[in-house]
JSON list of C-alpha atoms in Angstrom, two decimals:
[
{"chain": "A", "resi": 1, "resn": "UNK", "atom": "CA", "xyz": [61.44, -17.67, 84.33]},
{"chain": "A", "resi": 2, "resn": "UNK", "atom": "CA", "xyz": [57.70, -18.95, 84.19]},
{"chain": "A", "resi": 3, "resn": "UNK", "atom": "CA", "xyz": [55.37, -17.28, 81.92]},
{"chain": "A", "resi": 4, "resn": "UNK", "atom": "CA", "xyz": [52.85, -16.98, 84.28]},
{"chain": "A", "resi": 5, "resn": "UNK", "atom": "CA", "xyz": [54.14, -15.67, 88.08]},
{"chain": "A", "resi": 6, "resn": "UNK", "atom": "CA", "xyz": [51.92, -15.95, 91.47]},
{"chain": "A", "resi": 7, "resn": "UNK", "atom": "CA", "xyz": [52.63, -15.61, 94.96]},
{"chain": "A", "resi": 8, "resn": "UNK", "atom": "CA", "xyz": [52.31, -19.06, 96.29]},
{"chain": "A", "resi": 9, "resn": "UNK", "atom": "CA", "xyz": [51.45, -17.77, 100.04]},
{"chain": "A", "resi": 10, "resn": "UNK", "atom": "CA", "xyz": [50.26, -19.00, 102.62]},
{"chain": "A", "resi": 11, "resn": "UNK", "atom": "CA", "xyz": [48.06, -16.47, 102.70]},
{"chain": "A", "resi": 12, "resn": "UNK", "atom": "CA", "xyz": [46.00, -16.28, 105.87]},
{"chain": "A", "resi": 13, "resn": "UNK", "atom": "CA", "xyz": [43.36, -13.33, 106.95]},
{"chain": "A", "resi": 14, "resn": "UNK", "atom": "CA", "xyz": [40.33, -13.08, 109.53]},
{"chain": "A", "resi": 15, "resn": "UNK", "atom": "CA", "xyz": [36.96, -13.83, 108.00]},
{"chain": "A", "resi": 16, "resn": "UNK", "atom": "CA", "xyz": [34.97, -10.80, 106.25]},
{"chain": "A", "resi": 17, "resn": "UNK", "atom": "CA", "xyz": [38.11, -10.02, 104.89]},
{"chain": "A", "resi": 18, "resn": "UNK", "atom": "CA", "xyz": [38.61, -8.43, 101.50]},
{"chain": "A", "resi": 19, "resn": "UNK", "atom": "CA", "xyz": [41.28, -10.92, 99.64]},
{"chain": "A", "resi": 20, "resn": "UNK", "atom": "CA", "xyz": [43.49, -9.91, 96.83]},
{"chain": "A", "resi": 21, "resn": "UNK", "atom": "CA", "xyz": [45.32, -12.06, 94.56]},
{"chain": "A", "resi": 22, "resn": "UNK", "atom": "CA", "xyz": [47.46, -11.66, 91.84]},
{"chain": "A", "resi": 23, "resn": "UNK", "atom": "CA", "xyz": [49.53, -13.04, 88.85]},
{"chain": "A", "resi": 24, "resn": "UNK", "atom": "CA", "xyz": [51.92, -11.28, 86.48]},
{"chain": "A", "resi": 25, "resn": "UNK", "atom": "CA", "xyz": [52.91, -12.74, 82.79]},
{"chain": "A", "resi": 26, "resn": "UNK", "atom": "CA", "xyz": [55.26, -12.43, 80.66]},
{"chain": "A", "resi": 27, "resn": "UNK", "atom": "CA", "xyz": [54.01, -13.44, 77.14]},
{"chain": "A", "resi": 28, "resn": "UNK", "atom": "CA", "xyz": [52.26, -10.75, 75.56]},
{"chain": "A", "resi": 29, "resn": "UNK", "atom": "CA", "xyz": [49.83, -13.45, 73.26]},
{"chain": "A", "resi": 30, "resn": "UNK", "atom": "CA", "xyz": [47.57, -14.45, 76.39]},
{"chain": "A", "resi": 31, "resn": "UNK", "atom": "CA", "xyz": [44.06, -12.76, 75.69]},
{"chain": "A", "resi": 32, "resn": "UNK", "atom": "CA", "xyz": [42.11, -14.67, 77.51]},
{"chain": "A", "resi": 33, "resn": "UNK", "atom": "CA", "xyz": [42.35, -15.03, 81.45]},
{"chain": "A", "resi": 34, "resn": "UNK", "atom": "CA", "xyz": [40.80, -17.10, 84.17]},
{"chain": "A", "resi": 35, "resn": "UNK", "atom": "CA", "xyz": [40.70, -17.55, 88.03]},
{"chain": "A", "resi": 36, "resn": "UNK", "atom": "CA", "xyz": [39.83, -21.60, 89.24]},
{"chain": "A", "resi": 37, "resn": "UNK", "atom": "CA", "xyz": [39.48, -22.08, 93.53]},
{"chain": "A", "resi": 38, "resn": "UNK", "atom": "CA", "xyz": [41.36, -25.54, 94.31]},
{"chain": "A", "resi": 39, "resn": "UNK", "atom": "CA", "xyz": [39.90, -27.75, 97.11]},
{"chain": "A", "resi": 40, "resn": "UNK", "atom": "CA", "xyz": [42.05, -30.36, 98.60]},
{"chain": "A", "resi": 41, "resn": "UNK", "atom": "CA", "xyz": [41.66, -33.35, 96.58]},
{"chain": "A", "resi": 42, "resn": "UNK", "atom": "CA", "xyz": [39.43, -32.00, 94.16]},
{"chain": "A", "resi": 43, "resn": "UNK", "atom": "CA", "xyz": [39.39, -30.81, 90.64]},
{"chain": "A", "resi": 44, "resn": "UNK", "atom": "CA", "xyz": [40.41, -26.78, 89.75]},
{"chain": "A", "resi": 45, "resn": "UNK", "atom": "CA", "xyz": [36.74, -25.18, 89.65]},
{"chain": "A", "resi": 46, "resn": "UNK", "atom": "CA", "xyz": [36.38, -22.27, 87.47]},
{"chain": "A", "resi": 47, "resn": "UNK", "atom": "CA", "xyz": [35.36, -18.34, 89.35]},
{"chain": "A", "resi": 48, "resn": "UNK", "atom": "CA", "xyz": [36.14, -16.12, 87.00]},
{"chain": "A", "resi": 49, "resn": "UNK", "atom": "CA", "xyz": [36.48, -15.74, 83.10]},
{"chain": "A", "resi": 50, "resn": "UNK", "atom": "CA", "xyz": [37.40, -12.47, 81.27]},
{"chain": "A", "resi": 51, "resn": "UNK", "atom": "CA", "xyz": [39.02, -11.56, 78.29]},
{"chain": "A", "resi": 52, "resn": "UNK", "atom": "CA", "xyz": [39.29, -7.48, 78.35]},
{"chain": "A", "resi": 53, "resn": "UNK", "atom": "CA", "xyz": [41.43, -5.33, 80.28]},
{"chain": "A", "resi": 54, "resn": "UNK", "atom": "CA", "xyz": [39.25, -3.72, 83.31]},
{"chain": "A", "resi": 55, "resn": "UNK", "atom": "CA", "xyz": [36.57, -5.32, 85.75]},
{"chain": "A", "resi": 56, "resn": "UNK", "atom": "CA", "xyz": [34.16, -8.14, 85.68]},
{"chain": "A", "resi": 57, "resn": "UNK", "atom": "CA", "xyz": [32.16, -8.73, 89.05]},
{"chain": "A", "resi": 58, "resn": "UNK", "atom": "CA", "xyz": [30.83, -11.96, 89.72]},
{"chain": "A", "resi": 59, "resn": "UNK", "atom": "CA", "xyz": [29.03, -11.83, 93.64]},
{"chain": "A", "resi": 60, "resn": "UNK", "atom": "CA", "xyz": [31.94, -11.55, 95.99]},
{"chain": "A", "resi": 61, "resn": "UNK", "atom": "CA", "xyz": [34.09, -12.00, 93.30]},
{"chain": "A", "resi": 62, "resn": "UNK", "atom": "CA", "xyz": [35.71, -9.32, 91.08]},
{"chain": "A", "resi": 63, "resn": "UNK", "atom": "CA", "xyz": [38.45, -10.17, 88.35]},
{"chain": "A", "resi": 64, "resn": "UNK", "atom": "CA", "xyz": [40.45, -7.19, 87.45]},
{"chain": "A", "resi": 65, "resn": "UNK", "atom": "CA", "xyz": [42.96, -6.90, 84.04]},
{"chain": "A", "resi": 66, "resn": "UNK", "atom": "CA", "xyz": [45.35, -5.04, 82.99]},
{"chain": "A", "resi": 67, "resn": "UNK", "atom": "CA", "xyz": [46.91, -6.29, 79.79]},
{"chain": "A", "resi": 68, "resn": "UNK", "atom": "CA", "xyz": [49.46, -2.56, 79.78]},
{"chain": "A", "resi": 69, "resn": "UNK", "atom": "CA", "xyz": [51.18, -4.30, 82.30]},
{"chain": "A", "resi": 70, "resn": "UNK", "atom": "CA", "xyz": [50.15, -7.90, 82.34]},
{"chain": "A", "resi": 71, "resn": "UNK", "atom": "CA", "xyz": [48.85, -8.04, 85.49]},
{"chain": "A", "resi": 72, "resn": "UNK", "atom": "CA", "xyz": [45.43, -9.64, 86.70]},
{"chain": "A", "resi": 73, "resn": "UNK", "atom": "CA", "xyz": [43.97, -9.88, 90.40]},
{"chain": "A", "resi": 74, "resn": "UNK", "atom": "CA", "xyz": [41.15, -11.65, 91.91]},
{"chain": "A", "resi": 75, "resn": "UNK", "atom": "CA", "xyz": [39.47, -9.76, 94.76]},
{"chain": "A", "resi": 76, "resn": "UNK", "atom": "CA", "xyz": [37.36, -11.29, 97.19]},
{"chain": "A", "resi": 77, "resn": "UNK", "atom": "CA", "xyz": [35.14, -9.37, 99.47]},
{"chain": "A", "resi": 78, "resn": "UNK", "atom": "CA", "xyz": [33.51, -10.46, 102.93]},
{"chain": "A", "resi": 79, "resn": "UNK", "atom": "CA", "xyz": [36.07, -14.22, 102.89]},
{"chain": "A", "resi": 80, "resn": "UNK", "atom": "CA", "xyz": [34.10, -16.52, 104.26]},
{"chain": "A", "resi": 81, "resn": "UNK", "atom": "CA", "xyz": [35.98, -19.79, 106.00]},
{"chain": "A", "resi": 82, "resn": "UNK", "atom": "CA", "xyz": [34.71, -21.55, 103.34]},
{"chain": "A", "resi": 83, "resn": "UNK", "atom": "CA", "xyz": [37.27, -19.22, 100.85]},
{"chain": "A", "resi": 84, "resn": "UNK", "atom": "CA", "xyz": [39.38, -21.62, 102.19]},
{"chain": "A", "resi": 85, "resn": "UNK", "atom": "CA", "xyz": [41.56, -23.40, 99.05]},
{"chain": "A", "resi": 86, "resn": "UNK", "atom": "CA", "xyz": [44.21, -22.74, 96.26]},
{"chain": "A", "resi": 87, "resn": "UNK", "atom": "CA", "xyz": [43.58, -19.91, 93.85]},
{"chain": "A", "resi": 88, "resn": "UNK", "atom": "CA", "xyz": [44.94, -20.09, 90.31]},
{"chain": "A", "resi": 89, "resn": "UNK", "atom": "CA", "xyz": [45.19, -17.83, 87.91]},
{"chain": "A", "resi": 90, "resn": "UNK", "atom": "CA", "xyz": [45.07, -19.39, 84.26]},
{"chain": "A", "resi": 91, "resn": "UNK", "atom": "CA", "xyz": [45.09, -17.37, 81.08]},
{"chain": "A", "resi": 92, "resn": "UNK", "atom": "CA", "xyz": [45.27, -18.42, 76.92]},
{"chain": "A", "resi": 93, "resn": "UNK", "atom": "CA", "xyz": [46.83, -17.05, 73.65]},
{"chain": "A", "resi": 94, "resn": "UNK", "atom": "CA", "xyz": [44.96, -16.72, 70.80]},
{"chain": "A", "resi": 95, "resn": "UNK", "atom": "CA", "xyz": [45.57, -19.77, 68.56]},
{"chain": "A", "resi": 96, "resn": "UNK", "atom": "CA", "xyz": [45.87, -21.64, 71.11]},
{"chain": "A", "resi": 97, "resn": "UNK", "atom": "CA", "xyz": [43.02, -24.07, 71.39]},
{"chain": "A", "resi": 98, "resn": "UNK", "atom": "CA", "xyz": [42.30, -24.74, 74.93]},
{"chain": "A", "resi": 99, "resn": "UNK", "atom": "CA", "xyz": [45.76, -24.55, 76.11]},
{"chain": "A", "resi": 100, "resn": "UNK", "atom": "CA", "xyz": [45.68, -22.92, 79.52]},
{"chain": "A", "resi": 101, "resn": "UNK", "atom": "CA", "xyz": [48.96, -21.78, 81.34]},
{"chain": "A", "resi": 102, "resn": "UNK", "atom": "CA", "xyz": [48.43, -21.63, 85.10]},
{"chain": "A", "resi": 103, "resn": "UNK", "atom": "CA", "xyz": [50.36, -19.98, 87.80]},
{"chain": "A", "resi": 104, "resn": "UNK", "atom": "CA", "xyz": [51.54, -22.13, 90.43]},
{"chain": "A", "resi": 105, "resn": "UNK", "atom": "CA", "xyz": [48.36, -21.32, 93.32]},
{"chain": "A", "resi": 106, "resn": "UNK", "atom": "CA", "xyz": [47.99, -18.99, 96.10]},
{"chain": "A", "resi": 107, "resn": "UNK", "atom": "CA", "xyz": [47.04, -20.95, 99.27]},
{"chain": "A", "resi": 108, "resn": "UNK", "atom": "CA", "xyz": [44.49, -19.25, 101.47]},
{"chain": "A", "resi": 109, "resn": "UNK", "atom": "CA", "xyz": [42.75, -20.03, 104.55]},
{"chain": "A", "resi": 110, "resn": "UNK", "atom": "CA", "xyz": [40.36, -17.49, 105.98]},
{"chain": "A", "resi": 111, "resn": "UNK", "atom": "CA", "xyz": [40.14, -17.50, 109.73]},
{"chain": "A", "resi": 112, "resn": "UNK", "atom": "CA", "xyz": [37.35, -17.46, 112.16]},
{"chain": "B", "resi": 1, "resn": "UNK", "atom": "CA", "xyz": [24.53, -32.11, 82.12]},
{"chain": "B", "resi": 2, "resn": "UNK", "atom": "CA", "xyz": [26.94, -34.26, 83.37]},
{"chain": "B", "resi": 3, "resn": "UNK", "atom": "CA", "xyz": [30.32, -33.06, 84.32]},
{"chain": "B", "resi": 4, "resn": "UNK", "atom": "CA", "xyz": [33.87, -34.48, 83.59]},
{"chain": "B", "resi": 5, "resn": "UNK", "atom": "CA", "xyz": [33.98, -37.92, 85.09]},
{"chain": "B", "resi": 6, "resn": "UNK", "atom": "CA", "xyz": [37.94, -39.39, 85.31]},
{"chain": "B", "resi": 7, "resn": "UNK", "atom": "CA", "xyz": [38.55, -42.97, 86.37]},
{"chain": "B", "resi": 8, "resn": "UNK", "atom": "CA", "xyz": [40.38, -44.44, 87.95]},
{"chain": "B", "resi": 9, "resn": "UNK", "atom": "CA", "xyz": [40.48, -42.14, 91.61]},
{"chain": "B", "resi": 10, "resn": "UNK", "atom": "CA", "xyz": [43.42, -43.43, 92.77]},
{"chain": "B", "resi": 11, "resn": "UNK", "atom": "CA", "xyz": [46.28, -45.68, 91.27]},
{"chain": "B", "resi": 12, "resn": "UNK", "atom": "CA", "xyz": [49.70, -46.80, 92.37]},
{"chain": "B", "resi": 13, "resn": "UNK", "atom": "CA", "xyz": [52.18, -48.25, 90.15]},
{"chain": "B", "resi": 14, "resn": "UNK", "atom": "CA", "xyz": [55.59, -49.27, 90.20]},
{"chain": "B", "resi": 15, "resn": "UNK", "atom": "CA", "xyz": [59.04, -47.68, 88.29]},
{"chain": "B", "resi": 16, "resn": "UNK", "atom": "CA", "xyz": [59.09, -49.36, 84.55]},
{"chain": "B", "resi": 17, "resn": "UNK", "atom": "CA", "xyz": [55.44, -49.80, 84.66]},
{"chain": "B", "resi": 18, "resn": "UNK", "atom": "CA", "xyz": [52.81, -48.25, 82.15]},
{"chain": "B", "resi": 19, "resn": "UNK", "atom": "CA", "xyz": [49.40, -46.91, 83.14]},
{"chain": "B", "resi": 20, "resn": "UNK", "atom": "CA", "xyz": [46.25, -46.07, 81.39]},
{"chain": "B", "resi": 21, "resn": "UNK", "atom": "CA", "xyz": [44.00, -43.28, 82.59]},
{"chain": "B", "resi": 22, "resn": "UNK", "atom": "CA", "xyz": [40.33, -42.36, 81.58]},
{"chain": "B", "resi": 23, "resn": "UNK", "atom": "CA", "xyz": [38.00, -39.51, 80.96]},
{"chain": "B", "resi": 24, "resn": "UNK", "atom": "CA", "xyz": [34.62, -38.56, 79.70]},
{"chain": "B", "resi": 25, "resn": "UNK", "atom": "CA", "xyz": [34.58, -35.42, 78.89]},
{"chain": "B", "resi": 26, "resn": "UNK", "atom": "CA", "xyz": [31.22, -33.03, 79.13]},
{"chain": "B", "resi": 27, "resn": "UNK", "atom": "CA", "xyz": [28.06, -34.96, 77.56]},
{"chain": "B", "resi": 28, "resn": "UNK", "atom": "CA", "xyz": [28.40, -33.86, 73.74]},
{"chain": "B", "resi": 29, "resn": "UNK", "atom": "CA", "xyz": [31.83, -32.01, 73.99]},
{"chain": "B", "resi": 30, "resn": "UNK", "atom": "CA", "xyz": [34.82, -32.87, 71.71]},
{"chain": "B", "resi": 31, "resn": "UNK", "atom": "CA", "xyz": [37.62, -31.13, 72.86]},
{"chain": "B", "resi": 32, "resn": "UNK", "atom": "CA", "xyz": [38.76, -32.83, 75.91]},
{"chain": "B", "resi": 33, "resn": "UNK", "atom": "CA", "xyz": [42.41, -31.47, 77.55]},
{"chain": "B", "resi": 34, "resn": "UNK", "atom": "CA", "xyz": [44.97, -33.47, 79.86]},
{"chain": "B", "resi": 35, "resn": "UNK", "atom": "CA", "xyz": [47.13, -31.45, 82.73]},
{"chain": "B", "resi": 36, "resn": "UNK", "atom": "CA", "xyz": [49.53, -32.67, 84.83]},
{"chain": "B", "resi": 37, "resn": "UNK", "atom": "CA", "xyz": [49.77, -31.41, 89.09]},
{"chain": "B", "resi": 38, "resn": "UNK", "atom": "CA", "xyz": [52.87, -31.26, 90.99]},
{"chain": "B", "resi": 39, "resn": "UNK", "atom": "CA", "xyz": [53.21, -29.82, 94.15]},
{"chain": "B", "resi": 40, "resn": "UNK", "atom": "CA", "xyz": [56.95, -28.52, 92.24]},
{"chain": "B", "resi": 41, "resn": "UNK", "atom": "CA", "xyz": [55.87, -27.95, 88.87]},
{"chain": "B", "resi": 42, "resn": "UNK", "atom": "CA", "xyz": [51.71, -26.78, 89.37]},
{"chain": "B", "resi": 43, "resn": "UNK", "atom": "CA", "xyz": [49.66, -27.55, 86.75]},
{"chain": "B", "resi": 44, "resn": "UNK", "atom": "CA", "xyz": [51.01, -28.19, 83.37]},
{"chain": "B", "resi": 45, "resn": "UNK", "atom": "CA", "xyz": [49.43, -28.96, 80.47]},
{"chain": "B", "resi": 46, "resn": "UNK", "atom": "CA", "xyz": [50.07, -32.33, 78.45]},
{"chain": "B", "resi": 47, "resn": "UNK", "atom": "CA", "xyz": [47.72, -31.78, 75.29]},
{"chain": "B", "resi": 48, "resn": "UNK", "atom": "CA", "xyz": [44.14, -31.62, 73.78]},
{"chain": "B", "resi": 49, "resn": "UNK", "atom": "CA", "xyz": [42.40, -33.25, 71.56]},
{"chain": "B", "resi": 50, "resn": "UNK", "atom": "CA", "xyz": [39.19, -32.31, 69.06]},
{"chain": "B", "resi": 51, "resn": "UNK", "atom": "CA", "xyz": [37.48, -34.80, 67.31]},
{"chain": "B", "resi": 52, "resn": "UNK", "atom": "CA", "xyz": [39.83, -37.99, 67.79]},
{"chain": "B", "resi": 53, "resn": "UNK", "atom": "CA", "xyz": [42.53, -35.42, 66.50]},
{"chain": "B", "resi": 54, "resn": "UNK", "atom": "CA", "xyz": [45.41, -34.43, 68.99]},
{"chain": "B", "resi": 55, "resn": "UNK", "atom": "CA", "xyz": [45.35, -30.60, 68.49]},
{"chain": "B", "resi": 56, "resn": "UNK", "atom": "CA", "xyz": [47.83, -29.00, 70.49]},
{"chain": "B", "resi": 57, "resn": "UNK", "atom": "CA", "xyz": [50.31, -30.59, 72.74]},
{"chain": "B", "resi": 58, "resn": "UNK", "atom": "CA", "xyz": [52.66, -29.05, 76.08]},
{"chain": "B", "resi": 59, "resn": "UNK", "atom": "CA", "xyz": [56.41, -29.99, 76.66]},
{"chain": "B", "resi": 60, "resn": "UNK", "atom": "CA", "xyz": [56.16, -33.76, 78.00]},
{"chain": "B", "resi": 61, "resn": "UNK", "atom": "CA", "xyz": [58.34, -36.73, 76.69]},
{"chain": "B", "resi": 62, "resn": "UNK", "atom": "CA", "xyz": [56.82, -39.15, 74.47]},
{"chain": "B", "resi": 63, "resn": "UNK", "atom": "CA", "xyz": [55.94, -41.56, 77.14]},
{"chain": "B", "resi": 64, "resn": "UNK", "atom": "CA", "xyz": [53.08, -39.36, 77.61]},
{"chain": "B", "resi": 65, "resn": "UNK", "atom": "CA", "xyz": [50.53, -40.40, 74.75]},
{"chain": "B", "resi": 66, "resn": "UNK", "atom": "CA", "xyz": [47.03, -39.98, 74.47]},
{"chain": "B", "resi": 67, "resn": "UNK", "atom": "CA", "xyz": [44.06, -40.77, 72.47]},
{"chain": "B", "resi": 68, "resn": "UNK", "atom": "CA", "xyz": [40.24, -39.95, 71.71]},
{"chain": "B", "resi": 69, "resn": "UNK", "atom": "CA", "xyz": [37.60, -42.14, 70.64]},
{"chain": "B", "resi": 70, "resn": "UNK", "atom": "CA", "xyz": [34.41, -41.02, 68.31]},
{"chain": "B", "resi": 71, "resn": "UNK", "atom": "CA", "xyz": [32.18, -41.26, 71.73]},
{"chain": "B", "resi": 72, "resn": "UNK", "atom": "CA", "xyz": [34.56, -38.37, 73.17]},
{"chain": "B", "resi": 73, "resn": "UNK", "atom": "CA", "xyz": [36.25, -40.10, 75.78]},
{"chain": "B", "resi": 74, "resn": "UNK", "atom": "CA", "xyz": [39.45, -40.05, 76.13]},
{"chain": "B", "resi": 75, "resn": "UNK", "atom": "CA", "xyz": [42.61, -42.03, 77.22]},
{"chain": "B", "resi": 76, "resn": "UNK", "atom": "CA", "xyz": [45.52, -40.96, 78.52]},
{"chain": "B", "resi": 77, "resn": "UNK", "atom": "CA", "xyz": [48.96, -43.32, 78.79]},
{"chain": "B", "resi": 78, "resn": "UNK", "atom": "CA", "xyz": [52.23, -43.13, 80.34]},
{"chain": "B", "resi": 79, "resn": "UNK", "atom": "CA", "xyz": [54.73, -46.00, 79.87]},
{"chain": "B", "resi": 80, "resn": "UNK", "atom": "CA", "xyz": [57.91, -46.67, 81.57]},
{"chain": "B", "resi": 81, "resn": "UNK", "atom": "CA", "xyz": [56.69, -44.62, 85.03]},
{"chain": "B", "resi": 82, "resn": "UNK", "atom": "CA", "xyz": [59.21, -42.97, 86.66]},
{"chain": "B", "resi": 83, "resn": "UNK", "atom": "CA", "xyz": [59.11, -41.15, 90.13]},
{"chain": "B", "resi": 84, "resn": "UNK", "atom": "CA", "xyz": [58.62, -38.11, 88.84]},
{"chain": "B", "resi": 85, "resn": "UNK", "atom": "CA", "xyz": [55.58, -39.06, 87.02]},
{"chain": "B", "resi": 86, "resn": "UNK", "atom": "CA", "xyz": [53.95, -38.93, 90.57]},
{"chain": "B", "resi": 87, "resn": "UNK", "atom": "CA", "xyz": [51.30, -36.49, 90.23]},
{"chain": "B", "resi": 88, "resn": "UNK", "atom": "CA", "xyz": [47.79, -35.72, 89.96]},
{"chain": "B", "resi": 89, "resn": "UNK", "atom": "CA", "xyz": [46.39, -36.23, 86.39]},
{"chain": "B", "resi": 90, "resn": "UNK", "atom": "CA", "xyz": [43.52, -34.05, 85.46]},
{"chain": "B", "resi": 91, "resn": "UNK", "atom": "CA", "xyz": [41.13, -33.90, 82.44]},
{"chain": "B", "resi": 92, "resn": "UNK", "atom": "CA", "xyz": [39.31, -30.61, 81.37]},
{"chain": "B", "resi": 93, "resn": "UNK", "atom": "CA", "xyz": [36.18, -29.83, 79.07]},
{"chain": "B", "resi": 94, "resn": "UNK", "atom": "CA", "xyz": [35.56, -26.58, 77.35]},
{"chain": "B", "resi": 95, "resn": "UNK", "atom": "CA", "xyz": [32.96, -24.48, 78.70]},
{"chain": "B", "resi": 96, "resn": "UNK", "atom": "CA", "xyz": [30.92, -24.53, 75.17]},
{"chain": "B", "resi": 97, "resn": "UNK", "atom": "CA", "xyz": [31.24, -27.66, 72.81]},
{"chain": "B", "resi": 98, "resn": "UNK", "atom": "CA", "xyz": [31.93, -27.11, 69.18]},
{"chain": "B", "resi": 99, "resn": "UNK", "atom": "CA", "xyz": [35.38, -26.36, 67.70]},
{"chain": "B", "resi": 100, "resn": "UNK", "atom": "CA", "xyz": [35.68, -22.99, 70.05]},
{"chain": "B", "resi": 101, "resn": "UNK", "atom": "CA", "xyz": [38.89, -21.89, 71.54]},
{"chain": "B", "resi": 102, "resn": "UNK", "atom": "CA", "xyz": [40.05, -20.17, 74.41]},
{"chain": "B", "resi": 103, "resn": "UNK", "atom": "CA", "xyz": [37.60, -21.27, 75.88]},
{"chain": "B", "resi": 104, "resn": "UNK", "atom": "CA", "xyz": [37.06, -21.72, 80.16]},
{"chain": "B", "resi": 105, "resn": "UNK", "atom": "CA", "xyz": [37.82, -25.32, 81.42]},
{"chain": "B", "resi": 106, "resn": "UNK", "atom": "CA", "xyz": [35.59, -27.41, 83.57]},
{"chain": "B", "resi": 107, "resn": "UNK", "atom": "CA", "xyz": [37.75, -30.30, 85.19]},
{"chain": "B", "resi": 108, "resn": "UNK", "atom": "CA", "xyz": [37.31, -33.46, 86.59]},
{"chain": "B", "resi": 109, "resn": "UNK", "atom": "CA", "xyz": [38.63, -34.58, 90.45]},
{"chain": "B", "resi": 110, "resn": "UNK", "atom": "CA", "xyz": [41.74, -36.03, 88.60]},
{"chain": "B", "resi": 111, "resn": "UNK", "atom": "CA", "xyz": [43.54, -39.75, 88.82]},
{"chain": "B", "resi": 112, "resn": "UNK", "atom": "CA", "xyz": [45.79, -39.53, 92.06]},
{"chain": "B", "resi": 113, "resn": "UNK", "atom": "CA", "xyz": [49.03, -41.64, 90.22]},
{"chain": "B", "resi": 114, "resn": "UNK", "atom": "CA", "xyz": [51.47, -42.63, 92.90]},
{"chain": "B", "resi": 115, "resn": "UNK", "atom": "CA", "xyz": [55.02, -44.32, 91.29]},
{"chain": "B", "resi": 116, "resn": "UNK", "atom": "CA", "xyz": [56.66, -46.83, 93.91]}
]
């Protein structure tokens, strides 16, 4: 079993959408949590960083965290077609260094 | 501030072969990270290194080396390719330079490595 689990999708919704994605884990250690947006043939690019249990809102973007029952969601209101990409969830344990463990990417496309 | 900059963008390579990849991490950074992207496997991560020092390091064989020079950049090597090694290679840079940790990642677009 992976330590970090995420619905791979497709996911596919009309645009002004509100989007919700999500990621369980498994290893009690991770502290630290973060959501990237994936375009095709590019680089993960970082949305969201947050390291409490609750909310952080960022724009359109809101990162929610529950560390009771290891469970973290990205919501994202009014999707625009341009939502359109892979959304990972990554998260680190203290001690760590850098070392991020990523769940394996929701695919959404938003739709006119 | 310039970003992470990888080179090459695209390489193809043949079973038995070894490849070197590159990376500059964030202007003035020294922690510079290596991941690995299969469509199977996501992203996984290879290792990190601070200050020419290799200081943590995922579940990979030993043909997957890597190395940091006093300017920062990085190198990355795999030897004896095998299909499987077929992936996108990406290179990250902490959010804040320094010796922080668990810290965010900016990445670079990656080094498309197809194996023959």
């Amino acid at each position: 079993q992976k330590e970090v689990e995420q619905d791979p999708g497709p996911l596919s919704v009309p645009e002004g959408a509100i989007v919700s994605l999500n990621c369980t884990y498994s290893n009690s250690a991770f502290q630290y949590f973060m959501w990237y947006r994936q375009y095709s043939r590019k680089g993960p690019e970082l949305l969201m960083y947050t390291y409490s249990s609750g909310n952080k809102e960022d724009g359109r973007f809101t990162a929610q965290v529950d560390k009771s029952s290891k469970y973290i969601s990205l919501f994202i209101r009014d999707s625009q077609p341009s939502d359109s990409a892979t959304y990972l969830c990554a998260m680190s344990e203290t001690g760590g260094g850098n070392k991020l463990t990523f769940g394996t990417g929701t695919q959404l496309k938003v739709e006119l | 501030k310039a970003g992470v900059t990888q080179t090459p963008r695209y390489l193809i390579k043949t079973r038995g072969q070894q490849v070197t990849l590159s990376c500059s991490p964030i202007s003035g950074h020294r922690s510079v990270s290596w991941y690995q992207q299969t469509p199977g496997q996501g992203l996984q991560f290879l290792f990190e290194y601070f200050s020419e020092t290799q200081r943590n390091k995922g579940n990979f064989p030993g043909r997957f080396s890597g190395r940091q020079f006093s300017n920062s950049r990085s190198e990355m090597n795999v030897s004896t390719l095998e299909l499987g090694d077929s992936a996108l290679y990406l290179c990250a840079s902490p959010r804040r330079g320094g010796m922080y940790s668990n810290q965010p990642q900016h990445f670079g677009d990656g080094t498309r490595l197809s194996i023959l």
